[in-house]
PDB file of C-alpha atoms in Angstrom:
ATOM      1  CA  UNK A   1      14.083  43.380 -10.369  1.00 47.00           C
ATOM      2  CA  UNK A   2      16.710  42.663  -7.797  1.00 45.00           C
ATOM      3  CA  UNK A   3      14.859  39.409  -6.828  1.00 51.00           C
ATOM      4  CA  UNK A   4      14.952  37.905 -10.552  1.00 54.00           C
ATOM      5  CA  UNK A   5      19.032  38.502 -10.431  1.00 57.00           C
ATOM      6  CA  UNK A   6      21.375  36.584  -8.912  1.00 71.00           C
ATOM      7  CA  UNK A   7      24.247  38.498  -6.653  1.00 75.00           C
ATOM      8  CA  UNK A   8      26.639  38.719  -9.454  1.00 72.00           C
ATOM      9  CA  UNK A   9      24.078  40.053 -12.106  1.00 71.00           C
ATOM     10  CA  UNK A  10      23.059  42.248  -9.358  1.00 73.00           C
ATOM     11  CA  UNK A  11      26.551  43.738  -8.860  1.00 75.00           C
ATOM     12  CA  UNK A  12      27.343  44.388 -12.253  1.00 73.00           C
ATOM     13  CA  UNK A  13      23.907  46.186 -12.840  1.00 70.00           C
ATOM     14  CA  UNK A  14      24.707  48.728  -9.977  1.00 76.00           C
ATOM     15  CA  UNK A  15      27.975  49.273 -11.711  1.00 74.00           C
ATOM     16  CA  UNK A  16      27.039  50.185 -14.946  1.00 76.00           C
ATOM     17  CA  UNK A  17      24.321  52.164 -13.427  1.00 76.00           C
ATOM     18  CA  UNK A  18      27.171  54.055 -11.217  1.00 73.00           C
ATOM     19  CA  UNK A  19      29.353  54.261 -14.328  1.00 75.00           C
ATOM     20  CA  UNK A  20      26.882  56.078 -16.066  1.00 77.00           C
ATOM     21  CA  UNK A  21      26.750  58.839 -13.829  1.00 80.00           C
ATOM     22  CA  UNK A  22      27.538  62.158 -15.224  1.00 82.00           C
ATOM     23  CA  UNK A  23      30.566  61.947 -12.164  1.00 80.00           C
ATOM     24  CA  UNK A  24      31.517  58.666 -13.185  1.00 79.00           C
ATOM     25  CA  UNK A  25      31.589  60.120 -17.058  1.00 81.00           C
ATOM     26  CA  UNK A  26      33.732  62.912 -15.963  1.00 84.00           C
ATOM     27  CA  UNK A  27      36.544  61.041 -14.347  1.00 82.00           C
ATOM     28  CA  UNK A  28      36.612  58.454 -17.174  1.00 82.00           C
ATOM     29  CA  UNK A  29      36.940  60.975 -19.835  1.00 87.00           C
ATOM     30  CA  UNK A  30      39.514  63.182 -17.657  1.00 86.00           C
ATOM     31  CA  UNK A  31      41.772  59.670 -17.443  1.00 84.00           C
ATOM     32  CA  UNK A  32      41.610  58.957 -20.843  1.00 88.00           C
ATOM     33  CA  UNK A  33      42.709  62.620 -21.443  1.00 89.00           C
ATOM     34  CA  UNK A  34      45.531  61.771 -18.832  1.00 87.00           C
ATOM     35  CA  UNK A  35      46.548  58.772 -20.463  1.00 86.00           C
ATOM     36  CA  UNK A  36      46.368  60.202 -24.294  1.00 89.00           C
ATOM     37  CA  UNK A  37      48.952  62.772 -22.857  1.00 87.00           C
ATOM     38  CA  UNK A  38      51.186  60.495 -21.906  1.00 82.00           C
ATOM     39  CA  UNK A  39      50.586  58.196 -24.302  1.00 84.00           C
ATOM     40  CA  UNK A  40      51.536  61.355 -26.909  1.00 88.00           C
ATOM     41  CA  UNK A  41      54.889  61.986 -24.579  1.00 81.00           C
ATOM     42  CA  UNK A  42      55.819  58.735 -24.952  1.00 80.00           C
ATOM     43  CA  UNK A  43      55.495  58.482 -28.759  1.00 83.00           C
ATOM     44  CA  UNK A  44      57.340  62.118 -28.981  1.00 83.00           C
ATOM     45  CA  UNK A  45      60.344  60.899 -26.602  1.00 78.00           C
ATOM     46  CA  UNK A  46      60.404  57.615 -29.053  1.00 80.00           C
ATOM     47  CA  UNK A  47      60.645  60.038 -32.129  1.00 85.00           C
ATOM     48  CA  UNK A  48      63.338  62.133 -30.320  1.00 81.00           C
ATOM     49  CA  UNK A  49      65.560  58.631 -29.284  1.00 80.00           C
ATOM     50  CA  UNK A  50      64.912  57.312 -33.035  1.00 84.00           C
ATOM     51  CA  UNK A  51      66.267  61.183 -34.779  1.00 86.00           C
ATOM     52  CA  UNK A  52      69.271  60.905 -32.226  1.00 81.00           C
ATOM     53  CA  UNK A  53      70.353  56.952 -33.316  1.00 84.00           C
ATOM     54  CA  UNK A  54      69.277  58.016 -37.049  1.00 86.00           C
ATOM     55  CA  UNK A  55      71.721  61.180 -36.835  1.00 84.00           C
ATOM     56  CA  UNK A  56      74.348  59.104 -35.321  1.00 81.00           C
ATOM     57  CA  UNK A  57      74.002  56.079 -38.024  1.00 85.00           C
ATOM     58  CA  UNK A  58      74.501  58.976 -40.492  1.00 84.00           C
ATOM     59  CA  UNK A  59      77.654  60.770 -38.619  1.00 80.00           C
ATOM     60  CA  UNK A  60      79.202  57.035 -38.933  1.00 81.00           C
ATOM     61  CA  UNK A  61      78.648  56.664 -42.442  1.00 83.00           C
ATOM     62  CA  UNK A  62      80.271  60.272 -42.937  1.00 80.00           C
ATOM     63  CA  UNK A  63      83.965  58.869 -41.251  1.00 76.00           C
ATOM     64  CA  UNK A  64      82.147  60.051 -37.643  1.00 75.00           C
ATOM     65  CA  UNK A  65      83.204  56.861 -35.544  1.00 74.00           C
ATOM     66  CA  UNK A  66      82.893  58.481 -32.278  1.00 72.00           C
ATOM     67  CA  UNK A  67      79.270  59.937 -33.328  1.00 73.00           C
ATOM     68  CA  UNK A  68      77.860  58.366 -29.764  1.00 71.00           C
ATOM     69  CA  UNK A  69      79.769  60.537 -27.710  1.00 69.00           C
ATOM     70  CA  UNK A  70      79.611  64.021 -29.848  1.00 71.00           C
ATOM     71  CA  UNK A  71      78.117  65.461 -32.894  1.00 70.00           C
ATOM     72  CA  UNK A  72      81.360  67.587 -34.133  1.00 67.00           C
ATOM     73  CA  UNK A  73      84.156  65.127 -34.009  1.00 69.00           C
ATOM     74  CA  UNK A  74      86.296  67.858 -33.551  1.00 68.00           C
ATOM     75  CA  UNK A  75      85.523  68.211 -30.073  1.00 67.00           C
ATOM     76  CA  UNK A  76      87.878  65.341 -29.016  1.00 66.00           C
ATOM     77  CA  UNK A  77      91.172  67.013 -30.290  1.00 69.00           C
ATOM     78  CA  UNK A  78      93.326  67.394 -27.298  1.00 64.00           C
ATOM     79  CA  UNK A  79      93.111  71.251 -27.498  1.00 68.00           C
ATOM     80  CA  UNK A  80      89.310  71.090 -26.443  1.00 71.00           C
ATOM     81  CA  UNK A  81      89.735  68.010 -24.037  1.00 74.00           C
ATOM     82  CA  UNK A  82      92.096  70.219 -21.866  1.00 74.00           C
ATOM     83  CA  UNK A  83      89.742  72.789 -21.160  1.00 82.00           C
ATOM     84  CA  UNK A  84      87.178  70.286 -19.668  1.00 87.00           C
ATOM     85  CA  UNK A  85      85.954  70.931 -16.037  1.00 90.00           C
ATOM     86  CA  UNK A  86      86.799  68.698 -13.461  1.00 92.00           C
ATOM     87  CA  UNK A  87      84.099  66.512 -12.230  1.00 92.00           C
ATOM     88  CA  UNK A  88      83.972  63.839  -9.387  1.00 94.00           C
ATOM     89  CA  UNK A  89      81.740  60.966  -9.453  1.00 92.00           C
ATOM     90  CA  UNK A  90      80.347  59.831  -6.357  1.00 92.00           C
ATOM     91  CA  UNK A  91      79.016  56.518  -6.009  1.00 90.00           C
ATOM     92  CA  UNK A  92      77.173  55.601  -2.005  1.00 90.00           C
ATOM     93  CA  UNK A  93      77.224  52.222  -1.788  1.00 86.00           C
ATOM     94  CA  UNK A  94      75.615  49.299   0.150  1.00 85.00           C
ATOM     95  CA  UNK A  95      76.111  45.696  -0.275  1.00 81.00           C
ATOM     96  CA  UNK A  96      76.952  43.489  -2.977  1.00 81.00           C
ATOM     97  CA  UNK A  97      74.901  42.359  -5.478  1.00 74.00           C
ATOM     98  CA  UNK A  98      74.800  39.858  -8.702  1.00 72.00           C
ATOM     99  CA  UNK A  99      74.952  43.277 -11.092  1.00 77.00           C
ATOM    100  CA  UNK A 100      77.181  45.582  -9.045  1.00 80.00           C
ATOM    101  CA  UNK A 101      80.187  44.972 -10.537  1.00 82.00           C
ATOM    102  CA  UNK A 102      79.227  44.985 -14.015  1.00 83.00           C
ATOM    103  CA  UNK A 103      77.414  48.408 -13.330  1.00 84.00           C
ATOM    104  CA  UNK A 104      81.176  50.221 -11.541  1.00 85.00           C
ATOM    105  CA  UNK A 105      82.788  48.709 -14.182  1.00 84.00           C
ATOM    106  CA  UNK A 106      80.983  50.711 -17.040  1.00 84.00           C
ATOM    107  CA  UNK A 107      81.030  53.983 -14.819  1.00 83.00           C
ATOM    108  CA  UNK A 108      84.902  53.858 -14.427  1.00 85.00           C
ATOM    109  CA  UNK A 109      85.325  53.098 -18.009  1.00 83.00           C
ATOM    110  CA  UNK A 110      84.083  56.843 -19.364  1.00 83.00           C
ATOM    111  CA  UNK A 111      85.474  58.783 -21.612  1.00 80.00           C
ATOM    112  CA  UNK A 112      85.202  61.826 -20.681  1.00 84.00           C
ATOM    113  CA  UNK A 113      88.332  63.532 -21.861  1.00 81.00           C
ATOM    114  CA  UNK A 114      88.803  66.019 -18.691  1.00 85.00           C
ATOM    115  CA  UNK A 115      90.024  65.986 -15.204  1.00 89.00           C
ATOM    116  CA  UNK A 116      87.704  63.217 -13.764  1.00 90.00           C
ATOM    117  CA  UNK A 117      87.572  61.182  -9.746  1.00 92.00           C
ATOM    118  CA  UNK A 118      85.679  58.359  -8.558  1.00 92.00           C
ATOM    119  CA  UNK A 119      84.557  58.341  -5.154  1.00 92.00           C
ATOM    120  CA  UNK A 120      83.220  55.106  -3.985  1.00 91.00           C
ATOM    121  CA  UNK A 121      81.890  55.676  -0.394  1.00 91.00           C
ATOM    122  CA  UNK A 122      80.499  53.136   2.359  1.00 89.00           C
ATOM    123  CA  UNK A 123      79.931  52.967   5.606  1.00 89.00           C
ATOM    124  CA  UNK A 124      82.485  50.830   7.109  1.00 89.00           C
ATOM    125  CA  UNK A 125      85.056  47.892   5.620  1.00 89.00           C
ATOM    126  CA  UNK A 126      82.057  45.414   7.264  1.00 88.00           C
ATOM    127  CA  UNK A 127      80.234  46.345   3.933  1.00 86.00           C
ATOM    128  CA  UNK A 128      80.190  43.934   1.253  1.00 86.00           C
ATOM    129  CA  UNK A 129      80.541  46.311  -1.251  1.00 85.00           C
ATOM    130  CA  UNK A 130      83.937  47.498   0.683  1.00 88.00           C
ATOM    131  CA  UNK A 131      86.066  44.365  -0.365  1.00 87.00           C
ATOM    132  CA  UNK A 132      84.656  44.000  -3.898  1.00 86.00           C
ATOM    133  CA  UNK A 133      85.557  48.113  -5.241  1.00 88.00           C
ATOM    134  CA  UNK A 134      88.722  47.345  -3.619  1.00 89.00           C
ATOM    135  CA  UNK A 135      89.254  44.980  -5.828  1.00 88.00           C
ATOM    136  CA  UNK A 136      88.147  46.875  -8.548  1.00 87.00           C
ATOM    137  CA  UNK A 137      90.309  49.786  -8.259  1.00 88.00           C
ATOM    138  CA  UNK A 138      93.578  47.617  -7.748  1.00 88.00           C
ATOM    139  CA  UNK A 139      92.429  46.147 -11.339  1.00 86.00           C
ATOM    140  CA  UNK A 140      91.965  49.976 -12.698  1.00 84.00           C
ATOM    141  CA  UNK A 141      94.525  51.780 -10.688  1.00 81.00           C
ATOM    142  CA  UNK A 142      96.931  52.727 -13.595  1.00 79.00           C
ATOM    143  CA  UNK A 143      94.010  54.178 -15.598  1.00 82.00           C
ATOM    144  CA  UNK A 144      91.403  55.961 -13.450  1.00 85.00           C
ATOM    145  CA  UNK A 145      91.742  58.382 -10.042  1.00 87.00           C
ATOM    146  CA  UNK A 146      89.378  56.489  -8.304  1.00 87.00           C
ATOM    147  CA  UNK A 147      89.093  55.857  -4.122  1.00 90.00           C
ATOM    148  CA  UNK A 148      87.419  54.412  -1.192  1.00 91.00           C
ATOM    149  CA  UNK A 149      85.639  56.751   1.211  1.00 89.00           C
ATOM    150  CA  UNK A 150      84.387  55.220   4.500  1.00 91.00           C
ATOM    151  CA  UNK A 151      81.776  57.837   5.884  1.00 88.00           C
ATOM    152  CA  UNK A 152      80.470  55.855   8.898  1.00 87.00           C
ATOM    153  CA  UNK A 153      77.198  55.325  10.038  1.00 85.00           C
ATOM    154  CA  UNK A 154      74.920  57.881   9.722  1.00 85.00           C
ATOM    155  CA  UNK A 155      73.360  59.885  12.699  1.00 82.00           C
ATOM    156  CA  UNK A 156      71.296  62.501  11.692  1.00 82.00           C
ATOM    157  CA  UNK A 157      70.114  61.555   7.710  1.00 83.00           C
ATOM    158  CA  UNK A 158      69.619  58.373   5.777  1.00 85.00           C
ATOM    159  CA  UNK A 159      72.669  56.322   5.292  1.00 87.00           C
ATOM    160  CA  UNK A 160      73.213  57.243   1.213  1.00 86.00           C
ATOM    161  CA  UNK A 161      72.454  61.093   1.792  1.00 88.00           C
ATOM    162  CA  UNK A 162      75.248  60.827   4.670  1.00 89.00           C
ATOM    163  CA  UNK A 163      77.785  58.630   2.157  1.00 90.00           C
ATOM    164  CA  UNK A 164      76.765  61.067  -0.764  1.00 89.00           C
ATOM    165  CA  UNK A 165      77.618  64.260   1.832  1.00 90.00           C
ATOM    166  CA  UNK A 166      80.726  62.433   2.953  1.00 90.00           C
ATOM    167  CA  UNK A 167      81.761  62.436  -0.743  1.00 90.00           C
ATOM    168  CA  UNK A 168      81.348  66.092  -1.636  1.00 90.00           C
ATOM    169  CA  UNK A 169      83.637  67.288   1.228  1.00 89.00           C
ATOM    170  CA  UNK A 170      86.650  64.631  -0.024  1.00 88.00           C
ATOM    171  CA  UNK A 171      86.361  65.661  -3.496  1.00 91.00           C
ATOM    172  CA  UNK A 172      89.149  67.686  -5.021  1.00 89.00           C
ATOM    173  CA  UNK A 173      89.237  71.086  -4.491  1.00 90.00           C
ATOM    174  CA  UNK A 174      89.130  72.311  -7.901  1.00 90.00           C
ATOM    175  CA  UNK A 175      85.930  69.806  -9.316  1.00 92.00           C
ATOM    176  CA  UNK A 176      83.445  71.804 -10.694  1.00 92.00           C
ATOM    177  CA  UNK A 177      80.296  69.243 -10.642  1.00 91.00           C
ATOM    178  CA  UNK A 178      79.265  66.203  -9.045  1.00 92.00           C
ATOM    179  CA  UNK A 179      77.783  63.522 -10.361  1.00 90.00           C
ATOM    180  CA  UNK A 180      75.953  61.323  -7.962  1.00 90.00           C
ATOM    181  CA  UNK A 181      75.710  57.485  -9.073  1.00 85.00           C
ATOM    182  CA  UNK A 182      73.684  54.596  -7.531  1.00 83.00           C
ATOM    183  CA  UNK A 183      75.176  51.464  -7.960  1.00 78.00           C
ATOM    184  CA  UNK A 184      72.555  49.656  -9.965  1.00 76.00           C
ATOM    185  CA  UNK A 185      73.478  52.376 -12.893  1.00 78.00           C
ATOM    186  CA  UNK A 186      75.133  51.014 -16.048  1.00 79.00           C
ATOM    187  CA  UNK A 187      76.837  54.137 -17.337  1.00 79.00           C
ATOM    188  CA  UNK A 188      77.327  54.885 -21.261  1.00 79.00           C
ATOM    189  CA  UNK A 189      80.369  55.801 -21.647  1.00 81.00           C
ATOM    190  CA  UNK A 190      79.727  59.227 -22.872  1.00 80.00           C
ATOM    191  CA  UNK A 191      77.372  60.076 -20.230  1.00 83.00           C
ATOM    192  CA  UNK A 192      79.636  62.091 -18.425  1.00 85.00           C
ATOM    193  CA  UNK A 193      80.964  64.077 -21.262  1.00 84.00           C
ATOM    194  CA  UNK A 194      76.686  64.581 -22.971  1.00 81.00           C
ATOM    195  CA  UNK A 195      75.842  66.393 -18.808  1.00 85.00           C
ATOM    196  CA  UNK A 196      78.771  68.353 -18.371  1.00 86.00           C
ATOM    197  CA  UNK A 197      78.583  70.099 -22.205  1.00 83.00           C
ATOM    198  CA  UNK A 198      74.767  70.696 -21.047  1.00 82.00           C
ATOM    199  CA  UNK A 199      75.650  72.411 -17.800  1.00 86.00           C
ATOM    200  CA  UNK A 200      78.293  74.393 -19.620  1.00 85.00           C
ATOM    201  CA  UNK A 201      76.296  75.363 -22.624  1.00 84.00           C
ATOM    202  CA  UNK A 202      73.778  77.005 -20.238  1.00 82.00           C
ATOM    203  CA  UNK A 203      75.595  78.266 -16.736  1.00 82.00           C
ATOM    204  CA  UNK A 204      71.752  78.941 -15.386  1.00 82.00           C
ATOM    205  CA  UNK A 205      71.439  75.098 -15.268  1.00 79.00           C
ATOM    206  CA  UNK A 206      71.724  74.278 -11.159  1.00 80.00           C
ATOM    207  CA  UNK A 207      71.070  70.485 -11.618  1.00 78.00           C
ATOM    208  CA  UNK A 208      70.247  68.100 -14.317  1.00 76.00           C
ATOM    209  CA  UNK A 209      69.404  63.937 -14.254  1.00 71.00           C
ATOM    210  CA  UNK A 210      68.862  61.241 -16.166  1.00 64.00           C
ATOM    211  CA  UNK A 211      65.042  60.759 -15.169  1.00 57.00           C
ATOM    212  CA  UNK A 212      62.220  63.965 -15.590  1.00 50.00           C
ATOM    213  CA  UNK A 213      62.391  65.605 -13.021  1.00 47.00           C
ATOM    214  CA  UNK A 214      59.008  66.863 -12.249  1.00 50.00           C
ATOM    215  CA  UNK A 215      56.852  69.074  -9.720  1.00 51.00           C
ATOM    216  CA  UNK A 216      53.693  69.130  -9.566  1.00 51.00           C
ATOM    217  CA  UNK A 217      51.612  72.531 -10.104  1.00 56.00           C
ATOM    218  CA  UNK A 218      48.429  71.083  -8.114  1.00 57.00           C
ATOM    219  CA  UNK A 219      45.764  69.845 -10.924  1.00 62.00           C
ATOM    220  CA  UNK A 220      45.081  66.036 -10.938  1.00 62.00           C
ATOM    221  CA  UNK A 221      46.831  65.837 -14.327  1.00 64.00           C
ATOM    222  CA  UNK A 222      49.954  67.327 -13.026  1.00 61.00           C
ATOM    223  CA  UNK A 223      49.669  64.316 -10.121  1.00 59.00           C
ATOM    224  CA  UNK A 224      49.095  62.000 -12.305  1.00 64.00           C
ATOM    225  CA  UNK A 225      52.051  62.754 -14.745  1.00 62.00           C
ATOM    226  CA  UNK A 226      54.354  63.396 -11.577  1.00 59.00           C
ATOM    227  CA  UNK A 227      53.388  59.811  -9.925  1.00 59.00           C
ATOM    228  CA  UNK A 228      53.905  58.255 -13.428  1.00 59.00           C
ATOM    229  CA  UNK A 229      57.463  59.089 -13.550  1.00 57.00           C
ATOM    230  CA  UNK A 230      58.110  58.152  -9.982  1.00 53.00           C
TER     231      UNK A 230
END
């Protein structure tokens, strides 16, 4: 037979031949498995975003305005915004780009109603990034606690673990978390407010983020899921 078909005819012969293998049957049916899973995730995170806009459309229409930032709108009277932990924000940066500034901007501009800092660390004033948050916090400097760290060059880690490290031993004394920001993150304003009422509604939280944050146990699905997300 091989000497009637050409090389190409020949090659996709001994494919669907090897495809057909109970093997080959197995790992096809396991990744469609894999990718129904994920396909269902998907569908079930896109029915959670849709109920949250939904209930917030609604809160609106009830005299809610601030609906995107809580569900009771009682929660922004003054006597609940003074209890509010402290948190400090720190930002590592590196460079300058095209959406930088945009991206600080809308992290400064929370409004998270307690004691909140902005650390913006770099490595030296020969960064880019050095002059331009300068800038930036001359322009904000009546309305946000926010500062320049410089950290300087890192010895024994990567340069944003160093920055990040630098950061958490300049924060104030009595913050309570830390929120780490990279500086291609455009921040919704209530952001801040949605992760601290998390960590405070449950104290056995250690660390939360914006992204799953998963381990894998050890089965190919679990691999699979975990290189997905990352």
């Amino acid at each position: 037979m091989s000497a009637a078909l050409d090389p190409v005819d020949w090659l996709l012969f001994s494919l669907s031949r090897a495809f057909r293998s109970p093997l080959a049957v197995f790992v096809q049916i396991q990744g469609c498995v894999i990718c129904l899973t994920l396909a269902i995730g998907w569908a079930f995170a896109a029915y959670v975003r849709n109920r949250e806009i939904n209930r917030m459309k609604d809160a609106m229409k009830c005299g809610n305005s601030f609906a995107f930032l809580c569900h009771d709108i009682n929660e922004l009277e003054h006597t609940n915004q003074v209890n509010l932990p402290r948190v400090t924000v720190v930002m590592p940066l590196k460079g300058f780009g095209e959406h930088n500034l945009h991206n600080w901007k809308s992290q400064i501009t929370s409004l998270y109603g307690g004691p909140l800092e902005f650390l913006f660390v770099v490595e030296s004033t020969e960064d880019p990034a050095y002059h331009a948050v300068s800038r930036l916090i001359r322009d904000f400097k009546d309305d946000v606690d926010a500062k320049i760290i410089l950290a300087g060059l890192s010895t024994t880690c990567s340069q944003k673990i160093h920055n990040q490290l630098v950061g958490v031993e300049r924060m104030h004394k009595d913050t309570k978390y830390v929120l780490f920001l990279d500086d291609d993150v455009r921040l919704h304003p209530g952001s801040i407010g949605a992760l601290t009422a998390e960590m405070e509604k449950n104290p056995e939280i250690f660390i939360q983020t914006g992204y799953p944050l998963d381990l894998p146990s050890g089965s190919l699905g679990s691999y699979c899921i975990y290189e997905y997300h990352m």
